[in-house]
C-alpha positions as a LaTeX table, in Angstrom:
\begin{tabular}{lrrr}
\hline
Residue & $x$ (\AA) & $y$ (\AA) & $z$ (\AA) \\
\hline
Met1 & 119.31 & 73.65 & 54.06 \\
Ser2 & 121.57 & 73.96 & 50.80 \\
Ala3 & 120.58 & 75.29 & 47.57 \\
Lys4 & 121.20 & 72.06 & 45.88 \\
Arg5 & 118.91 & 70.18 & 47.75 \\
Trp6 & 115.92 & 72.66 & 47.42 \\
Lys7 & 116.40 & 72.71 & 43.52 \\
Ser8 & 116.52 & 68.70 & 43.06 \\
Tyr9 & 112.84 & 68.27 & 43.08 \\
Tyr10 & 112.62 & 70.47 & 40.11 \\
His11 & 113.45 & 67.15 & 38.68 \\
Glu12 & 112.49 & 64.31 & 40.57 \\
Ile13 & 108.90 & 65.67 & 41.05 \\
Pro14 & 108.44 & 65.49 & 36.81 \\
Val15 & 109.72 & 62.19 & 37.04 \\
Phe16 & 107.40 & 61.09 & 40.16 \\
Tyr17 & 104.56 & 61.96 & 38.46 \\
Leu18 & 105.46 & 60.42 & 34.72 \\
Leu19 & 106.57 & 57.15 & 36.39 \\
Leu20 & 102.70 & 57.66 & 38.24 \\
Trp21 & 101.44 & 58.13 & 35.20 \\
Gly22 & 102.81 & 55.19 & 33.91 \\
Ala23 & 101.91 & 52.62 & 36.85 \\
Gly24 & 98.36 & 54.22 & 35.87 \\
Arg25 & 98.54 & 53.27 & 32.67 \\
Val26 & 99.79 & 49.81 & 33.05 \\
Leu27 & 97.57 & 49.37 & 35.83 \\
Phe28 & 94.06 & 51.20 & 35.14 \\
Pro29 & 94.57 & 50.40 & 31.05 \\
Glu30 & 90.86 & 50.84 & 30.13 \\
Ala31 & 89.97 & 53.74 & 33.01 \\
Gln32 & 90.26 & 57.19 & 33.68 \\
Leu33 & 93.57 & 58.05 & 35.37 \\
Phe34 & 92.89 & 56.98 & 38.73 \\
Asp35 & 89.83 & 58.26 & 39.01 \\
Gln36 & 87.92 & 55.84 & 41.27 \\
Leu37 & 91.00 & 55.32 & 43.76 \\
Asn38 & 90.19 & 56.14 & 46.87 \\
Pro39 & 92.41 & 58.03 & 48.33 \\
His40 & 93.82 & 60.00 & 45.18 \\
Pro41 & 97.50 & 58.76 & 44.33 \\
Tyr42 & 98.17 & 62.01 & 43.59 \\
Trp43 & 98.04 & 62.81 & 47.19 \\
Leu44 & 101.35 & 60.64 & 47.39 \\
Gly45 & 103.90 & 63.55 & 45.37 \\
Val46 & 101.54 & 65.98 & 47.50 \\
Leu47 & 102.92 & 64.75 & 50.99 \\
Thr48 & 106.08 & 63.64 & 49.80 \\
Phe49 & 107.40 & 66.57 & 48.32 \\
Gly50 & 106.02 & 68.87 & 50.60 \\
Leu51 & 107.18 & 67.45 & 53.32 \\
Arg52 & 110.77 & 66.62 & 52.14 \\
Tyr53 & 111.48 & 70.02 & 50.48 \\
Gly54 & 109.00 & 72.64 & 52.28 \\
Val55 & 106.38 & 74.81 & 50.25 \\
Gly56 & 107.84 & 75.70 & 47.13 \\
Ala57 & 108.13 & 71.86 & 46.26 \\
Gly58 & 104.87 & 71.63 & 48.10 \\
Leu59 & 103.21 & 73.97 & 45.83 \\
Val60 & 104.66 & 73.01 & 42.39 \\
Ala61 & 103.55 & 69.03 & 43.32 \\
Gly62 & 99.98 & 70.81 & 44.26 \\
Gly63 & 99.67 & 72.58 & 41.16 \\
Ile64 & 101.14 & 69.52 & 38.79 \\
Ser65 & 98.33 & 67.10 & 40.70 \\
Ala66 & 95.85 & 69.51 & 40.05 \\
Gly67 & 96.31 & 70.19 & 36.46 \\
Leu68 & 96.78 & 66.32 & 35.72 \\
Thr69 & 93.31 & 65.66 & 37.47 \\
Leu70 & 91.34 & 68.35 & 35.27 \\
Ser71 & 93.46 & 67.72 & 32.42 \\
Ser72 & 92.47 & 63.74 & 32.67 \\
Ala73 & 88.88 & 64.89 & 32.75 \\
Trp74 & 89.25 & 66.66 & 29.84 \\
Met75 & 91.09 & 64.70 & 27.67 \\
Gly76 & 89.67 & 61.37 & 28.93 \\
Gly77 & 86.43 & 62.68 & 27.23 \\
Glu78 & 84.45 & 63.62 & 30.44 \\
Arg79 & 84.71 & 67.27 & 29.96 \\
Tyr80 & 81.04 & 68.02 & 31.24 \\
Arg81 & 82.75 & 66.75 & 34.74 \\
Leu82 & 84.49 & 70.42 & 34.50 \\
Glu83 & 81.21 & 72.17 & 34.56 \\
Asp84 & 80.56 & 70.81 & 38.37 \\
Ala85 & 81.98 & 73.41 & 41.07 \\
Asp86 & 82.24 & 70.19 & 43.00 \\
Phe87 & 85.19 & 68.53 & 40.47 \\
Tyr88 & 87.43 & 71.25 & 41.62 \\
Val89 & 87.14 & 70.63 & 45.15 \\
Leu90 & 90.39 & 67.90 & 45.09 \\
Pro91 & 92.73 & 70.07 & 42.57 \\
Ala92 & 92.17 & 73.12 & 44.90 \\
Leu93 & 93.26 & 70.69 & 48.03 \\
Phe94 & 96.12 & 69.46 & 46.23 \\
Leu95 & 97.00 & 73.07 & 45.95 \\
Ala96 & 96.32 & 74.04 & 49.29 \\
Ala97 & 97.54 & 70.99 & 51.23 \\
Gly98 & 100.86 & 70.83 & 49.34 \\
Ala99 & 101.27 & 74.82 & 50.28 \\
Ala100 & 100.06 & 74.22 & 53.58 \\
Ile101 & 102.70 & 71.28 & 54.67 \\
Gly102 & 105.48 & 72.56 & 52.80 \\
Gly103 & 104.25 & 75.72 & 55.19 \\
Val104 & 104.53 & 74.29 & 58.36 \\
Val105 & 108.01 & 72.32 & 57.33 \\
Asp106 & 109.33 & 75.97 & 56.23 \\
Lys107 & 108.45 & 76.78 & 59.55 \\
Phe108 & 110.00 & 73.79 & 61.10 \\
Val109 & 113.19 & 74.16 & 59.43 \\
Tyr110 & 113.80 & 77.72 & 59.99 \\
Arg111 & 113.06 & 77.06 & 63.84 \\
Leu112 & 115.78 & 74.34 & 64.03 \\
Arg113 & 118.10 & 76.71 & 61.87 \\
Glu114 & 117.56 & 79.18 & 64.74 \\
Arg115 & 118.23 & 76.90 & 67.48 \\
Glu116 & 121.45 & 76.12 & 65.68 \\
Leu117 & 122.44 & 79.55 & 65.74 \\
Gly118 & 121.71 & 79.21 & 69.52 \\
Ile119 & 123.49 & 76.01 & 70.27 \\
Glu120 & 126.45 & 77.38 & 68.73 \\
Asp121 & 126.16 & 80.95 & 70.48 \\
Leu122 & 125.99 & 78.95 & 73.67 \\
His123 & 128.84 & 77.34 & 72.96 \\
Glu124 & 130.87 & 80.12 & 71.92 \\
Arg125 & 129.83 & 81.78 & 75.42 \\
Asn126 & 131.05 & 78.85 & 77.31 \\
Ala127 & 134.10 & 79.00 & 76.02 \\
Val128 & 134.73 & 82.58 & 77.09 \\
Leu129 & 132.92 & 81.92 & 80.40 \\
Gly130 & 135.98 & 78.86 & 80.06 \\
Glu131 & 138.83 & 80.96 & 79.57 \\
Glu132 & 137.62 & 83.35 & 82.87 \\
Leu133 & 136.98 & 80.92 & 84.63 \\
Ser134 & 140.53 & 79.71 & 84.40 \\
Val135 & 142.22 & 83.31 & 84.74 \\
Gln136 & 140.00 & 83.90 & 88.29 \\
Arg137 & 141.08 & 80.24 & 89.19 \\
Gln138 & 144.82 & 81.76 & 88.38 \\
Ala139 & 144.09 & 85.35 & 89.89 \\
Asn140 & 142.56 & 83.51 & 93.40 \\
Arg141 & 145.90 & 81.44 & 93.47 \\
Ala142 & 147.79 & 84.15 & 93.54 \\
Ile143 & 146.24 & 85.92 & 95.92 \\
Glu144 & 146.20 & 82.87 & 98.12 \\
Gln145 & 149.80 & 82.72 & 97.69 \\
Gln146 & 150.31 & 86.44 & 98.66 \\
Ile147 & 148.20 & 85.61 & 101.65 \\
Val148 & 149.90 & 82.48 & 103.04 \\
\hline
\end{tabular}
């Protein structure tokens, strides 16, 4: 994977969450940001960027999702929710899922690259064997001509 592709998520993730935040403000102006929606819309970012770019982007997206979830409770006047340990389950899941999904994708990409290198080696080997085969055939013809 090219470095440009890997680094593009630094721009895409903030834009995505800014658009998601804006959509939440437009669709639910009186309510807390996506508080009562299930599944939570922040999963979109975690899944999308984790699947697309791997563990780094998955962690960044999970961290932003967790941060937005915690900050919405803090800034929304519901600070009492921060005292409940159960409230931290969803932000922790955002981080864990981003890391797990990204890790699986990174492993898959690594295995694909290994297979590509293996295929390249096999092509090189086949070319060498093809050359050796043509040399053997020429030698075989020469021996046959000497015998006849």
